[in-house]
């Protein structure tokens, strides 16, 4: 079977597999950690500030490089849309499958909060962000609202509610993408139009007098964030429906030149993200970045092994890494003041924490199942 798959790949066939998704997710979470470590110098206390490797035009080179990496969220959403289409297109009850995904996400969030709320409370953490003005309220209502994104218990959990709304929209999006008369060009134009509206149209609309009060409410923010992320999520479904990654692989060079080409695509896309500051075009740039990263690393066994091992912990790393950077662990993370060591320290803390939380609750679930069987 392996020989056949190799022959098919050499013949030009390309299938975006679970391993490829794991590689892309690992890259996205690394981008996210780098962005949070070095992209917000205003969130680092003066005594914890790192010693930059190089200063360019008065700014640390780490900040210049890592600020545009916030497109990691859009990378995750495109991958989520891609995976959702592949796994749910043949589901008999899509709404039930979506409800299961939302439930599993909320369970994971609850598990994290069961660990970190007591830690925050006993360490005397009072702010969602160490340099922020808003404070945390340690009561059940505020914690539940913070878990859902209505209140800022953790300043980097704002994405949870928009993502759940996108999951709720999945049955409609699947129906639109799966239409028999649909084609890639039409789908792309529609998504591009939604993307332009989500960046320009909705912001203009909410400046009208009748919407001014609504614009600054939680629901107004939710509307903007959901519309902003919708193109990436839908684009992932379109890429899965029309196997766009396979087409991109077919038009790539077959010789050794393919590696310089993929490197050019990767760094070219990141440069465009840096040049056109803001996230208006993220849903267009995420796909080439994902594709180039996967193509560059999918044939490296150590990377493949690491990505497959880390994939089960990515969501937990996403939810927990910012506690160390922005709440109670900043002094530990930035203790060396060396950017490379800071990054390594945060990686160890974030993935170590994720492994521990996963093992704790995985063990509890196994114990519960055994208890139910024995009874």
Tab-separated table of C-alpha atoms in Angstrom, residues 43-201:
chain	number	residue	atom	x	y	z
A	43	UNK	CA	1.677	43.978	27.376
A	44	UNK	CA	5.117	43.156	28.774
A	45	UNK	CA	6.023	44.706	32.109
A	46	UNK	CA	9.199	46.871	31.926
A	47	UNK	CA	11.148	44.542	34.231
A	48	UNK	CA	10.282	41.569	32.000
A	49	UNK	CA	11.080	43.158	28.629
A	50	UNK	CA	13.298	40.997	26.439
A	51	UNK	CA	16.622	42.051	24.934
A	52	UNK	CA	15.988	42.246	21.218
A	53	UNK	CA	18.389	40.500	18.866
A	54	UNK	CA	18.168	43.500	16.545
A	55	UNK	CA	16.366	46.854	16.565
A	56	UNK	CA	15.024	48.194	13.259
A	57	UNK	CA	13.648	51.737	13.010
A	58	UNK	CA	13.215	51.842	16.769
A	59	UNK	CA	11.268	48.571	16.958
A	60	UNK	CA	12.503	45.136	18.081
A	61	UNK	CA	12.900	42.831	15.090
A	62	UNK	CA	10.913	40.197	17.010
A	63	UNK	CA	7.907	42.515	17.184
A	64	UNK	CA	8.140	43.364	13.478
A	65	UNK	CA	8.278	39.687	12.487
A	66	UNK	CA	5.702	38.338	14.950
A	67	UNK	CA	2.982	40.994	14.753
A	68	UNK	CA	1.621	39.756	11.373
A	69	UNK	CA	1.509	36.175	12.650
A	70	UNK	CA	-1.949	36.824	14.102
A	71	UNK	CA	-3.332	35.287	10.910
A	72	UNK	CA	-2.825	32.005	12.816
A	73	UNK	CA	-6.487	32.217	13.885
A	74	UNK	CA	-7.581	32.371	10.247
A	75	UNK	CA	-5.303	29.412	9.481
A	76	UNK	CA	-7.084	27.399	12.170
A	77	UNK	CA	-10.489	28.406	10.801
A	78	UNK	CA	-9.602	27.468	7.228
A	79	UNK	CA	-8.356	24.077	8.438
A	80	UNK	CA	-11.512	23.684	10.513
A	81	UNK	CA	-13.706	24.442	7.497
A	82	UNK	CA	-11.701	21.981	5.399
A	83	UNK	CA	-11.973	19.217	7.981
A	84	UNK	CA	-15.635	19.941	8.645
A	85	UNK	CA	-16.530	19.494	4.977
A	86	UNK	CA	-14.573	16.224	4.716
A	87	UNK	CA	-16.055	14.695	7.882
A	88	UNK	CA	-19.636	16.006	7.678
A	89	UNK	CA	-20.527	15.899	3.991
A	90	UNK	CA	-21.863	12.360	4.384
A	91	UNK	CA	-23.354	12.804	7.846
A	92	UNK	CA	-27.036	11.943	8.049
A	93	UNK	CA	-27.597	14.333	10.943
A	94	UNK	CA	-25.272	17.322	10.497
A	95	UNK	CA	-26.906	19.352	13.256
A	96	UNK	CA	-26.229	16.568	15.766
A	97	UNK	CA	-22.593	16.364	14.659
A	98	UNK	CA	-22.221	20.152	15.010
A	99	UNK	CA	-23.811	20.055	18.473
A	100	UNK	CA	-21.277	17.376	19.415
A	101	UNK	CA	-18.396	19.590	18.309
A	102	UNK	CA	-19.706	22.565	20.268
A	103	UNK	CA	-20.216	20.373	23.327
A	104	UNK	CA	-16.679	18.974	23.084
A	105	UNK	CA	-15.243	22.494	22.763
A	106	UNK	CA	-17.135	23.675	25.850
A	107	UNK	CA	-16.018	20.595	27.776
A	108	UNK	CA	-12.394	21.398	26.924
A	109	UNK	CA	-12.861	25.025	28.009
A	110	UNK	CA	-14.429	23.843	31.282
A	111	UNK	CA	-11.515	21.501	31.923
A	112	UNK	CA	-9.045	24.344	31.458
A	113	UNK	CA	-11.023	26.626	33.745
A	114	UNK	CA	-11.264	23.953	36.441
A	115	UNK	CA	-7.462	24.001	36.531
A	116	UNK	CA	-6.689	27.680	36.007
A	117	UNK	CA	-9.454	29.509	37.897
A	118	UNK	CA	-8.244	28.173	41.291
A	119	UNK	CA	-4.623	28.909	40.307
A	120	UNK	CA	-5.515	32.488	39.333
A	121	UNK	CA	-7.545	32.967	42.521
A	122	UNK	CA	-4.847	31.738	44.902
A	123	UNK	CA	-2.123	33.684	43.082
A	124	UNK	CA	-4.197	36.834	43.386
A	125	UNK	CA	-4.651	37.450	39.660
A	126	UNK	CA	-7.112	40.307	39.275
A	127	UNK	CA	-6.728	41.292	35.630
A	128	UNK	CA	-7.510	39.409	32.431
A	129	UNK	CA	-4.275	40.836	31.072
A	130	UNK	CA	-1.379	41.925	33.269
A	131	UNK	CA	-1.371	45.435	31.725
A	132	UNK	CA	-5.138	45.707	31.092
A	133	UNK	CA	-7.635	47.894	32.909
A	134	UNK	CA	-10.526	45.418	33.193
A	135	UNK	CA	-10.625	43.150	36.246
A	136	UNK	CA	-11.688	39.550	36.792
A	137	UNK	CA	-14.730	38.787	38.938
A	138	UNK	CA	-14.497	35.436	40.724
A	139	UNK	CA	-18.163	34.529	40.774
A	140	UNK	CA	-19.924	31.715	38.916
A	141	UNK	CA	-21.848	33.997	36.566
A	142	UNK	CA	-18.762	35.940	35.453
A	143	UNK	CA	-16.731	32.766	35.027
A	144	UNK	CA	-19.411	31.157	32.835
A	145	UNK	CA	-19.785	34.347	30.783
A	146	UNK	CA	-16.005	34.546	30.487
A	147	UNK	CA	-15.919	30.944	29.285
A	148	UNK	CA	-18.362	31.857	26.512
A	149	UNK	CA	-16.493	35.020	25.590
A	150	UNK	CA	-19.037	37.496	26.930
A	151	UNK	CA	-16.648	38.686	29.638
A	152	UNK	CA	-12.867	38.811	29.465
A	153	UNK	CA	-11.618	36.246	31.934
A	154	UNK	CA	-8.747	35.548	29.558
A	155	UNK	CA	-8.150	38.295	26.991
A	156	UNK	CA	-7.243	35.726	24.316
A	157	UNK	CA	-10.482	33.715	24.556
A	158	UNK	CA	-12.481	36.179	22.493
A	159	UNK	CA	-12.541	33.729	19.556
A	160	UNK	CA	-14.620	31.038	21.330
A	161	UNK	CA	-18.064	32.546	20.764
A	162	UNK	CA	-17.527	33.529	17.090
A	163	UNK	CA	-16.211	30.027	16.426
A	164	UNK	CA	-19.301	28.468	18.000
A	165	UNK	CA	-21.521	30.684	15.847
A	166	UNK	CA	-19.615	29.525	12.741
A	167	UNK	CA	-20.149	25.917	13.818
A	168	UNK	CA	-23.880	26.639	14.125
A	169	UNK	CA	-23.820	27.970	10.558
A	170	UNK	CA	-22.172	24.779	9.271
A	171	UNK	CA	-25.356	23.033	7.973
A	172	UNK	CA	-26.218	26.085	5.852
A	173	UNK	CA	-22.656	26.513	4.587
A	174	UNK	CA	-22.375	22.820	3.709
A	175	UNK	CA	-25.584	23.006	1.719
A	176	UNK	CA	-24.371	26.066	-0.200
A	177	UNK	CA	-20.913	24.645	-0.924
A	178	UNK	CA	-22.252	21.194	-1.885
A	179	UNK	CA	-24.668	22.462	-4.548
A	180	UNK	CA	-24.364	20.405	-7.751
A	181	UNK	CA	-24.174	23.472	-9.991
A	182	UNK	CA	-21.564	25.116	-7.814
A	183	UNK	CA	-18.046	25.819	-9.102
A	184	UNK	CA	-14.870	27.115	-7.506
A	185	UNK	CA	-14.787	30.466	-9.290
A	186	UNK	CA	-18.350	31.357	-8.253
A	187	UNK	CA	-17.742	30.248	-4.674
A	188	UNK	CA	-14.513	32.240	-4.522
A	189	UNK	CA	-16.201	35.423	-5.756
A	190	UNK	CA	-19.011	35.073	-3.212
A	191	UNK	CA	-16.555	34.509	-0.354
A	192	UNK	CA	-14.400	37.399	-1.566
A	193	UNK	CA	-17.487	39.643	-1.515
A	194	UNK	CA	-18.349	38.535	2.011
A	195	UNK	CA	-14.736	39.204	3.022
A	196	UNK	CA	-14.811	42.750	1.678
A	197	UNK	CA	-18.162	43.402	3.383
A	198	UNK	CA	-16.895	41.958	6.691
A	199	UNK	CA	-14.006	44.444	6.680
A	200	UNK	CA	-15.479	47.552	5.057
A	201	UNK	CA	-19.243	47.204	4.802
